[in-house]
Structures are given as C-alpha cells and as structure tokens.
mmCIF file of N, CA, C and O and ligand atoms in Angstrom:
data_model
loop_
_atom_site.group_PDB
_atom_site.id
_atom_site.type_symbol
_atom_site.label_atom_id
_atom_site.label_comp_id
_atom_site.label_asym_id
_atom_site.label_seq_id
_atom_site.Cartn_x
_atom_site.Cartn_y
_atom_site.Cartn_z
ATOM 1 N N MET A 688 -30.367 93.363 14.073
ATOM 2 C CA MET A 688 -30.371 93.384 12.611
ATOM 3 C C MET A 688 -30.484 94.809 12.093
ATOM 4 O O MET A 688 -31.271 95.602 12.601
ATOM 5 N N LYS A 689 -29.702 95.131 11.096
ATOM 6 C CA LYS A 689 -29.723 96.479 10.520
ATOM 7 C C LYS A 689 -31.007 96.734 9.749
ATOM 8 O O LYS A 689 -31.432 95.892 8.960
ATOM 9 N N SER A 690 -31.610 97.884 9.989
ATOM 10 C CA SER A 690 -32.788 98.259 9.217
ATOM 11 C C SER A 690 -32.518 99.584 8.509
ATOM 12 O O SER A 690 -31.878 100.465 9.065
ATOM 13 N N TYR A 691 -33.032 99.700 7.334
ATOM 14 C CA TYR A 691 -32.896 100.942 6.569
ATOM 15 C C TYR A 691 -34.256 101.614 6.513
ATOM 16 O O TYR A 691 -35.263 100.958 6.260
ATOM 17 N N TYR A 692 -34.247 102.903 6.760
ATOM 18 C CA TYR A 692 -35.503 103.644 6.784
ATOM 19 C C TYR A 692 -35.466 104.806 5.806
ATOM 20 O O TYR A 692 -34.430 105.438 5.608
ATOM 21 N N LEU A 693 -36.618 105.079 5.257
ATOM 22 C CA LEU A 693 -36.797 106.267 4.433
ATOM 23 C C LEU A 693 -37.733 107.215 5.177
ATOM 24 O O LEU A 693 -38.810 106.813 5.629
ATOM 25 N N HIS A 694 -37.294 108.456 5.342
ATOM 26 C CA HIS A 694 -38.115 109.486 5.978
ATOM 27 C C HIS A 694 -38.534 110.493 4.917
ATOM 28 O O HIS A 694 -37.715 110.894 4.102
ATOM 29 N N LEU A 695 -39.779 110.899 4.963
ATOM 30 C CA LEU A 695 -40.246 111.937 4.050
ATOM 31 C C LEU A 695 -40.901 113.063 4.838
ATOM 32 O O LEU A 695 -41.555 112.824 5.847
ATOM 33 N N ARG A 696 -40.684 114.264 4.382
ATOM 34 C CA ARG A 696 -41.398 115.385 4.972
ATOM 35 C C ARG A 696 -41.787 116.350 3.868
ATOM 36 O O ARG A 696 -41.176 116.387 2.809
ATOM 37 N N ALA A 697 -42.814 117.111 4.144
ATOM 38 C CA ALA A 697 -43.305 118.053 3.144
ATOM 39 C C ALA A 697 -43.621 119.374 3.811
ATOM 40 O O ALA A 697 -44.037 119.409 4.971
ATOM 41 N N PHE A 698 -43.382 120.460 3.090
ATOM 42 C CA PHE A 698 -43.754 121.778 3.591
ATOM 43 C C PHE A 698 -44.101 122.676 2.415
ATOM 44 O O PHE A 698 -43.897 122.320 1.253
ATOM 45 N N SER A 699 -44.605 123.839 2.734
ATOM 46 C CA SER A 699 -45.130 124.738 1.722
ATOM 47 C C SER A 699 -44.012 125.488 1.001
ATOM 48 O O SER A 699 -43.081 125.988 1.624
ATOM 49 N N CYS A 700 -44.136 125.594 -0.316
ATOM 50 C CA CYS A 700 -43.152 126.282 -1.147
ATOM 51 C C CYS A 700 -43.278 127.790 -0.972
ATOM 52 O O CYS A 700 -44.379 128.331 -0.960
ATOM 53 N N ASP A 701 -42.133 128.478 -0.845
ATOM 54 C CA ASP A 701 -42.129 129.933 -0.699
ATOM 55 C C ASP A 701 -42.666 130.628 -1.939
ATOM 56 O O ASP A 701 -43.224 131.711 -1.866
ATOM 57 N N GLN A 702 -42.457 130.028 -3.083
ATOM 58 C CA GLN A 702 -42.772 130.716 -4.325
ATOM 59 C C GLN A 702 -44.190 130.453 -4.806
ATOM 60 O O GLN A 702 -44.807 131.325 -5.399
ATOM 61 N N CYS A 703 -44.720 129.262 -4.590
ATOM 62 C CA CYS A 703 -46.037 128.963 -5.173
ATOM 63 C C CYS A 703 -46.986 128.277 -4.191
ATOM 64 O O CYS A 703 -48.094 127.931 -4.565
ATOM 65 N N GLN A 704 -46.566 128.081 -2.955
ATOM 66 C CA GLN A 704 -47.387 127.404 -1.947
ATOM 67 C C GLN A 704 -47.618 125.928 -2.254
ATOM 68 O O GLN A 704 -48.432 125.270 -1.603
ATOM 69 N N GLY A 705 -46.933 125.436 -3.254
ATOM 70 C CA GLY A 705 -47.044 124.014 -3.572
ATOM 71 C C GLY A 705 -46.329 123.171 -2.534
ATOM 72 O O GLY A 705 -45.786 123.680 -1.557
ATOM 73 N N ALA A 706 -46.321 121.878 -2.759
ATOM 74 C CA ALA A 706 -45.719 120.956 -1.793
ATOM 75 C C ALA A 706 -44.251 120.736 -2.108
ATOM 76 O O ALA A 706 -43.904 120.219 -3.170
ATOM 77 N N VAL A 707 -43.387 121.164 -1.186
ATOM 78 C CA VAL A 707 -41.971 120.842 -1.294
ATOM 79 C C VAL A 707 -41.760 119.532 -0.553
ATOM 80 O O VAL A 707 -42.170 119.386 0.597
ATOM 81 N N VAL A 708 -41.151 118.581 -1.215
ATOM 82 C CA VAL A 708 -40.917 117.283 -0.594
ATOM 83 C C VAL A 708 -39.424 117.086 -0.404
ATOM 84 O O VAL A 708 -38.634 117.370 -1.292
ATOM 85 N N THR A 709 -39.063 116.640 0.779
ATOM 86 C CA THR A 709 -37.665 116.337 1.046
ATOM 87 C C THR A 709 -37.593 115.003 1.759
ATOM 88 O O THR A 709 -38.556 114.579 2.413
ATOM 89 N N GLY A 710 -36.491 114.340 1.617
ATOM 90 C CA GLY A 710 -36.381 113.019 2.230
ATOM 91 C C GLY A 710 -35.014 112.783 2.801
ATOM 92 O O GLY A 710 -34.069 113.513 2.547
ATOM 93 N N SER A 711 -34.918 111.766 3.629
ATOM 94 C CA SER A 711 -33.625 111.337 4.121
ATOM 95 C C SER A 711 -33.678 109.836 4.338
ATOM 96 O O SER A 711 -34.743 109.253 4.516
ATOM 97 N N THR A 712 -32.508 109.239 4.308
ATOM 98 C CA THR A 712 -32.434 107.819 4.607
ATOM 99 C C THR A 712 -31.602 107.644 5.862
ATOM 100 O O THR A 712 -30.724 108.460 6.149
ATOM 101 N N ALA A 713 -31.899 106.634 6.640
ATOM 102 C CA ALA A 713 -31.186 106.403 7.887
ATOM 103 C C ALA A 713 -31.060 104.908 8.128
ATOM 104 O O ALA A 713 -31.831 104.101 7.610
ATOM 105 N N VAL A 714 -30.067 104.567 8.931
ATOM 106 C CA VAL A 714 -29.824 103.169 9.266
ATOM 107 C C VAL A 714 -30.009 103.000 10.753
ATOM 108 O O VAL A 714 -29.552 103.829 11.548
ATOM 109 N N ARG A 715 -30.685 101.974 11.142
ATOM 110 C CA ARG A 715 -30.827 101.668 12.555
ATOM 111 C C ARG A 715 -30.230 100.289 12.806
ATOM 112 O O ARG A 715 -30.633 99.306 12.192
ATOM 113 N N GLU A 716 -29.233 100.246 13.685
ATOM 114 C CA GLU A 716 -28.525 98.980 13.914
ATOM 115 C C GLU A 716 -29.430 97.944 14.569
ATOM 116 O O GLU A 716 -29.318 96.756 14.332
ATOM 117 N N SER A 717 -30.311 98.419 15.454
ATOM 118 C CA SER A 717 -31.264 97.516 16.085
ATOM 119 C C SER A 717 -32.438 98.354 16.567
ATOM 120 O O SER A 717 -32.391 99.574 16.539
ATOM 121 N N ASP A 718 -33.484 97.705 17.048
ATOM 122 C CA ASP A 718 -34.697 98.417 17.425
ATOM 123 C C ASP A 718 -34.486 99.440 18.532
ATOM 124 O O ASP A 718 -35.189 100.431 18.612
ATOM 125 N N ILE A 719 -33.518 99.157 19.409
ATOM 126 C CA ILE A 719 -33.369 100.033 20.567
ATOM 127 C C ILE A 719 -32.358 101.151 20.338
ATOM 128 O O ILE A 719 -32.189 102.010 21.183
ATOM 129 N N GLN A 720 -31.677 101.135 19.204
ATOM 130 C CA GLN A 720 -30.660 102.148 18.981
ATOM 131 C C GLN A 720 -31.163 103.290 18.129
ATOM 132 O O GLN A 720 -32.132 103.152 17.379
ATOM 133 N N ARG A 721 -30.492 104.412 18.277
ATOM 134 C CA ARG A 721 -30.832 105.571 17.462
ATOM 135 C C ARG A 721 -30.407 105.339 16.019
ATOM 136 O O ARG A 721 -29.526 104.545 15.738
ATOM 137 N N GLU A 722 -30.998 106.104 15.161
ATOM 138 C CA GLU A 722 -30.649 105.984 13.754
ATOM 139 C C GLU A 722 -29.297 106.625 13.487
ATOM 140 O O GLU A 722 -28.949 107.637 14.074
ATOM 141 N N THR A 723 -28.559 105.981 12.611
ATOM 142 C CA THR A 723 -27.251 106.520 12.232
ATOM 143 C C THR A 723 -27.197 106.598 10.721
ATOM 144 O O THR A 723 -28.128 106.186 10.032
ATOM 145 N N GLU A 724 -26.080 107.113 10.237
ATOM 146 C CA GLU A 724 -25.852 107.208 8.788
ATOM 147 C C GLU A 724 -27.005 107.904 8.085
ATOM 148 O O GLU A 724 -27.494 107.459 7.048
ATOM 149 N N ILE A 725 -27.447 108.991 8.686
ATOM 150 C CA ILE A 725 -28.548 109.727 8.086
ATOM 151 C C ILE A 725 -28.047 110.507 6.873
ATOM 152 O O ILE A 725 -27.057 111.217 6.954
ATOM 153 N N THR A 726 -28.701 110.318 5.763
ATOM 154 C CA THR A 726 -28.321 110.999 4.537
ATOM 155 C C THR A 726 -29.489 111.836 4.048
ATOM 156 O O THR A 726 -30.564 111.314 3.772
ATOM 157 N N GLN A 727 -29.281 113.143 3.995
ATOM 158 C CA GLN A 727 -30.338 114.032 3.525
ATOM 159 C C GLN A 727 -30.403 114.013 1.999
ATOM 160 O O GLN A 727 -29.381 113.920 1.332
ATOM 161 N N VAL A 728 -31.594 114.118 1.493
ATOM 162 C CA VAL A 728 -31.800 114.176 0.058
ATOM 163 C C VAL A 728 -32.339 115.564 -0.264
ATOM 164 O O VAL A 728 -33.089 116.128 0.520
ATOM 165 N N GLY A 729 -31.927 116.119 -1.382
ATOM 166 C CA GLY A 729 -32.338 117.466 -1.744
ATOM 167 C C GLY A 729 -33.845 117.627 -1.816
ATOM 168 O O GLY A 729 -34.573 116.715 -2.184
ATOM 169 N N ALA A 730 -34.315 118.817 -1.440
ATOM 170 C CA ALA A 730 -35.738 119.106 -1.465
ATOM 171 C C ALA A 730 -36.117 119.751 -2.788
ATOM 172 O O ALA A 730 -35.325 120.472 -3.385
ATOM 173 N N ILE A 731 -37.329 119.493 -3.241
ATOM 174 C CA ILE A 731 -37.802 120.134 -4.463
ATOM 175 C C ILE A 731 -39.317 120.306 -4.409
ATOM 176 O O ILE A 731 -40.021 119.454 -3.864
ATOM 177 N N CYS A 732 -39.780 121.423 -4.948
ATOM 178 C CA CYS A 732 -41.220 121.675 -5.011
ATOM 179 C C CYS A 732 -41.822 120.862 -6.148
ATOM 180 O O CYS A 732 -41.334 120.897 -7.280
ATOM 181 N N LEU A 733 -42.882 120.139 -5.844
ATOM 182 C CA LEU A 733 -43.505 119.297 -6.867
ATOM 183 C C LEU A 733 -44.265 120.113 -7.890
ATOM 184 O O LEU A 733 -44.584 119.630 -8.970
ATOM 185 N N SER A 734 -44.594 121.349 -7.558
ATOM 186 C CA SER A 734 -45.382 122.171 -8.474
ATOM 187 C C SER A 734 -44.518 123.015 -9.402
ATOM 188 O O SER A 734 -44.770 123.082 -10.603
ATOM 189 N N CYS A 735 -43.507 123.695 -8.856
ATOM 190 C CA CYS A 735 -42.734 124.633 -9.678
ATOM 191 C C CYS A 735 -41.265 124.262 -9.797
ATOM 192 O O CYS A 735 -40.522 124.917 -10.514
ATOM 193 N N GLY A 736 -40.810 123.263 -9.065
ATOM 194 C CA GLY A 736 -39.422 122.836 -9.185
ATOM 195 C C GLY A 736 -38.449 123.651 -8.355
ATOM 196 O O GLY A 736 -37.247 123.435 -8.419
ATOM 197 N N HIS A 737 -38.966 124.599 -7.554
ATOM 198 C CA HIS A 737 -38.109 125.408 -6.691
ATOM 199 C C HIS A 737 -37.424 124.512 -5.671
ATOM 200 O O HIS A 737 -38.059 123.663 -5.063
ATOM 201 N N ARG A 738 -36.106 124.723 -5.522
ATOM 202 C CA ARG A 738 -35.360 123.909 -4.550
ATOM 203 C C ARG A 738 -35.243 124.682 -3.249
ATOM 204 O O ARG A 738 -34.511 125.653 -3.159
ATOM 205 N N GLN A 739 -35.994 124.232 -2.272
ATOM 206 C CA GLN A 739 -36.034 124.920 -0.982
ATOM 207 C C GLN A 739 -35.738 123.900 0.103
ATOM 208 O O GLN A 739 -36.501 122.970 0.331
ATOM 209 N N ASN A 740 -34.600 124.091 0.760
ATOM 210 C CA ASN A 740 -34.161 123.057 1.701
ATOM 211 C C ASN A 740 -34.827 123.133 3.058
ATOM 212 O O ASN A 740 -34.953 122.128 3.742
ATOM 213 N N GLU A 741 -35.233 124.331 3.453
ATOM 214 C CA GLU A 741 -35.821 124.471 4.783
ATOM 215 C C GLU A 741 -37.193 125.110 4.694
ATOM 216 O O GLU A 741 -37.435 125.969 3.857
ATOM 217 N N ALA A 742 -38.062 124.700 5.610
ATOM 218 C CA ALA A 742 -39.392 125.297 5.669
ATOM 219 C C ALA A 742 -39.292 126.693 6.258
ATOM 220 O O ALA A 742 -38.596 126.915 7.249
ATOM 221 N N THR A 743 -39.960 127.654 5.636
ATOM 222 C CA THR A 743 -39.975 129.011 6.178
ATOM 223 C C THR A 743 -40.784 129.034 7.474
ATOM 224 O O THR A 743 -40.462 129.737 8.416
ATOM 225 N N ASP A 744 -41.842 128.253 7.494
ATOM 226 C CA ASP A 744 -42.678 128.141 8.686
ATOM 227 C C ASP A 744 -42.624 126.698 9.183
ATOM 228 O O ASP A 744 -43.394 125.849 8.742
ATOM 229 N N PRO A 745 -41.686 126.414 10.077
ATOM 230 C CA PRO A 745 -41.484 125.012 10.509
ATOM 231 C C PRO A 745 -42.741 124.402 11.137
ATOM 232 O O PRO A 745 -42.895 123.189 11.154
ATOM 233 N N GLY A 746 -43.623 125.258 11.660
ATOM 234 C CA GLY A 746 -44.849 124.751 12.270
ATOM 235 C C GLY A 746 -45.757 124.028 11.292
ATOM 236 O O GLY A 746 -46.625 123.259 11.686
ATOM 237 N N LYS A 747 -45.535 124.310 10.003
ATOM 238 C CA LYS A 747 -46.405 123.689 9.003
ATOM 239 C C LYS A 747 -45.747 122.510 8.303
ATOM 240 O O LYS A 747 -46.273 121.975 7.338
ATOM 241 N N THR A 748 -44.594 122.123 8.789
ATOM 242 C CA THR A 748 -43.922 120.967 8.201
ATOM 243 C C THR A 748 -44.671 119.697 8.570
ATOM 244 O O THR A 748 -45.085 119.525 9.710
ATOM 245 N N ARG A 749 -44.879 118.855 7.603
ATOM 246 C CA ARG A 749 -45.535 117.579 7.877
ATOM 247 C C ARG A 749 -44.542 116.442 7.716
ATOM 248 O O ARG A 749 -43.944 116.284 6.651
ATOM 249 N N ASP A 750 -44.393 115.691 8.770
ATOM 250 C CA ASP A 750 -43.511 114.533 8.728
ATOM 251 C C ASP A 750 -44.326 113.272 8.506
ATOM 252 O O ASP A 750 -45.317 113.046 9.187
ATOM 253 N N PHE A 751 -43.879 112.484 7.587
ATOM 254 C CA PHE A 751 -44.544 111.208 7.350
ATOM 255 C C PHE A 751 -43.834 110.122 8.145
ATOM 256 O O PHE A 751 -42.634 110.228 8.392
ATOM 257 N N PRO A 752 -44.565 109.124 8.547
ATOM 258 C CA PRO A 752 -43.921 108.058 9.325
ATOM 259 C C PRO A 752 -42.815 107.396 8.496
ATOM 260 O O PRO A 752 -42.993 107.196 7.297
ATOM 261 N N PRO A 753 -41.698 107.099 9.146
ATOM 262 C CA PRO A 753 -40.621 106.432 8.418
ATOM 263 C C PRO A 753 -41.069 105.056 7.925
ATOM 264 O O PRO A 753 -41.867 104.392 8.576
ATOM 265 N N VAL A 754 -40.588 104.689 6.787
ATOM 266 C CA VAL A 754 -40.913 103.365 6.261
ATOM 267 C C VAL A 754 -39.628 102.570 6.058
ATOM 268 O O VAL A 754 -38.587 103.118 5.717
ATOM 269 N N LEU A 755 -39.745 101.283 6.283
ATOM 270 C CA LEU A 755 -38.612 100.395 6.028
ATOM 271 C C LEU A 755 -38.296 100.414 4.535
ATOM 272 O O LEU A 755 -39.200 100.408 3.703
ATOM 273 N N TRP A 756 -37.033 100.428 4.241
ATOM 274 C CA TRP A 756 -36.621 100.499 2.845
ATOM 275 C C TRP A 756 -35.446 99.571 2.613
ATOM 276 O O TRP A 756 -34.567 99.469 3.465
ATOM 277 N N ASP A 757 -35.418 98.926 1.476
ATOM 278 C CA ASP A 757 -34.271 98.072 1.168
ATOM 279 C C ASP A 757 -33.022 98.936 1.016
ATOM 280 O O ASP A 757 -33.095 100.028 0.479
ATOM 281 N N PRO A 758 -31.895 98.455 1.495
ATOM 282 C CA PRO A 758 -30.659 99.230 1.328
ATOM 283 C C PRO A 758 -30.367 99.428 -0.146
ATOM 284 O O PRO A 758 -30.621 98.539 -0.961
ATOM 285 N N PRO A 759 -29.830 100.593 -0.495
ATOM 286 C CA PRO A 759 -29.502 100.845 -1.898
ATOM 287 C C PRO A 759 -28.435 99.877 -2.383
ATOM 288 O O PRO A 759 -27.524 99.525 -1.636
ATOM 289 N N LYS A 760 -28.556 99.486 -3.636
ATOM 290 C CA LYS A 760 -27.598 98.508 -4.186
ATOM 291 C C LYS A 760 -26.263 99.154 -4.489
ATOM 292 O O LYS A 760 -25.230 98.537 -4.398
ATOM 293 N N GLU A 761 -26.314 100.446 -4.881
ATOM 294 C CA GLU A 761 -25.065 101.122 -5.202
ATOM 295 C C GLU A 761 -24.913 102.340 -4.315
ATOM 296 O O GLU A 761 -25.329 103.428 -4.673
ATOM 297 N N PRO A 762 -24.337 102.148 -3.136
ATOM 298 C CA PRO A 762 -24.139 103.295 -2.253
ATOM 299 C C PRO A 762 -23.127 104.258 -2.846
ATOM 300 O O PRO A 762 -22.395 103.914 -3.770
ATOM 301 N N LEU A 763 -23.118 105.468 -2.302
ATOM 302 C CA LEU A 763 -22.140 106.457 -2.738
ATOM 303 C C LEU A 763 -20.741 105.884 -2.561
ATOM 304 O O LEU A 763 -20.415 105.314 -1.535
ATOM 305 N N THR A 764 -19.948 106.010 -3.581
ATOM 306 C CA THR A 764 -18.582 105.500 -3.481
ATOM 307 C C THR A 764 -17.602 106.571 -3.916
ATOM 308 O O THR A 764 -17.990 107.570 -4.520
ATOM 309 N N GLY A 765 -16.379 106.363 -3.588
ATOM 310 C CA GLY A 765 -15.338 107.264 -4.046
ATOM 311 C C GLY A 765 -15.062 108.387 -3.078
ATOM 312 O O GLY A 765 -15.709 108.543 -2.059
ATOM 313 N N HIS A 766 -14.077 109.187 -3.438
ATOM 314 C CA HIS A 766 -13.580 110.216 -2.545
ATOM 315 C C HIS A 766 -14.639 111.284 -2.278
ATOM 316 O O HIS A 766 -14.831 111.718 -1.149
ATOM 317 N N ALA A 767 -15.347 111.711 -3.298
ATOM 318 C CA ALA A 767 -16.335 112.778 -3.144
ATOM 319 C C ALA A 767 -17.402 112.369 -2.136
ATOM 320 O O ALA A 767 -17.809 113.158 -1.288
ATOM 321 N N ALA A 768 -17.824 111.118 -2.226
ATOM 322 C CA ALA A 768 -18.872 110.652 -1.335
ATOM 323 C C ALA A 768 -18.418 110.623 0.110
ATOM 324 O O ALA A 768 -19.138 111.058 1.006
ATOM 325 N N SER A 769 -17.192 110.153 0.362
ATOM 326 C CA SER A 769 -16.740 110.083 1.748
ATOM 327 C C SER A 769 -16.520 111.479 2.316
ATOM 328 O O SER A 769 -16.770 111.729 3.491
ATOM 329 N N ALA A 770 -16.078 112.410 1.491
ATOM 330 C CA ALA A 770 -15.918 113.791 1.944
ATOM 331 C C ALA A 770 -17.281 114.368 2.308
ATOM 332 O O ALA A 770 -17.431 115.074 3.306
ATOM 333 N N TYR A 771 -18.277 114.043 1.511
ATOM 334 C CA TYR A 771 -19.625 114.531 1.758
ATOM 335 C C TYR A 771 -20.161 113.964 3.070
ATOM 336 O O TYR A 771 -20.712 114.690 3.888
ATOM 337 N N LEU A 772 -19.977 112.684 3.287
ATOM 338 C CA LEU A 772 -20.457 112.057 4.518
ATOM 339 C C LEU A 772 -19.720 112.608 5.739
ATOM 340 O O LEU A 772 -20.315 112.816 6.790
ATOM 341 N N GLU A 773 -18.428 112.872 5.581
ATOM 342 C CA GLU A 773 -17.652 113.465 6.669
ATOM 343 C C GLU A 773 -18.231 114.814 7.059
ATOM 344 O O GLU A 773 -18.385 115.136 8.229
ATOM 345 N N MET A 774 -18.574 115.591 6.062
ATOM 346 C CA MET A 774 -19.141 116.910 6.295
ATOM 347 C C MET A 774 -20.460 116.777 7.060
ATOM 348 O O MET A 774 -20.711 117.498 8.020
ATOM 349 N N LEU A 775 -21.291 115.838 6.651
ATOM 350 C CA LEU A 775 -22.569 115.628 7.325
ATOM 351 C C LEU A 775 -22.353 115.233 8.779
ATOM 352 O O LEU A 775 -23.024 115.733 9.670
ATOM 353 N N ASN A 776 -21.407 114.331 9.007
ATOM 354 C CA ASN A 776 -21.127 113.887 10.365
ATOM 355 C C ASN A 776 -20.676 115.031 11.243
ATOM 356 O O ASN A 776 -21.052 115.132 12.401
ATOM 357 N N ARG A 777 -19.854 115.915 10.678
ATOM 358 C CA ARG A 777 -19.368 117.046 11.434
ATOM 359 C C ARG A 777 -20.545 117.942 11.832
ATOM 360 O O ARG A 777 -20.617 118.432 12.933
ATOM 361 N N GLU A 778 -21.448 118.144 10.908
ATOM 362 C CA GLU A 778 -22.624 118.981 11.183
ATOM 363 C C GLU A 778 -23.486 118.369 12.277
ATOM 364 O O GLU A 778 -24.036 119.054 13.108
ATOM 365 N N ASN A 779 -23.597 117.052 12.268
ATOM 366 C CA ASN A 779 -24.460 116.387 13.236
ATOM 367 C C ASN A 779 -23.926 116.467 14.665
ATOM 368 O O ASN A 779 -24.659 116.272 15.610
ATOM 369 N N ARG A 780 -22.624 116.732 14.791
ATOM 370 C CA ARG A 780 -22.032 116.758 16.124
ATOM 371 C C ARG A 780 -22.374 118.016 16.901
ATOM 372 O O ARG A 780 -22.169 118.085 18.089
ATOM 373 N N HIS A 781 -22.835 119.039 16.233
ATOM 374 C CA HIS A 781 -23.136 120.296 16.934
ATOM 375 C C HIS A 781 -24.260 120.134 17.928
ATOM 376 O O HIS A 781 -25.222 119.482 17.628
HETATM 377 ZN ZN1 ZN B 742 -43.266 125.883 -5.716
#
C-alpha cells in the first residue's frame, strides 16, 4: 500500500540564528521499499523570513521523524510541474 510521508528538518539561520524550517514529501510504495517521488519544499526562517536552502553547519541540522501524511488533493499539474519533477529526478540520479 502506498504511504505518503512528510519530512521536516530545521537548522540555524545565517542571518539571525533563528530556526529555518524546510520540508519534503515522499511516497513509499510499501514498507520495504525506499521512498520515491521526493518533493522538496522551500526553506524559510521562522524569525526573519530569510530563505536559506542549505544549512551552513550541517552538523547542527535537526531532522524530525517522518510522519504519515494524507496525499495532497491537488498535485502539481501541467507542463511546468512535470518539467520541475524531471529536473529533480535528474538531480537525484547523481
Ligand atoms: Zn533568520
């Protein structure tokens, strides 16, 4: 059975030391398979609004346990969305 997961992680903001939160969603076809269809969501600092995609000090990144999430009702559709997903897939192959 397909499961949808939400992943959250947080790290320190370069500009104000506040909490930058970033998330991704992933699909797991079954319990024994790896997650697929991972979609990254933009990161933003909760304190100052600075958009910082990567932690400057990865050692301080905090990962929260993934939680089961209902699949979105309106997935990305149209040409722009498929081009975006293609780009992500290409990046994941490295
Ligand atoms: Zn900040």
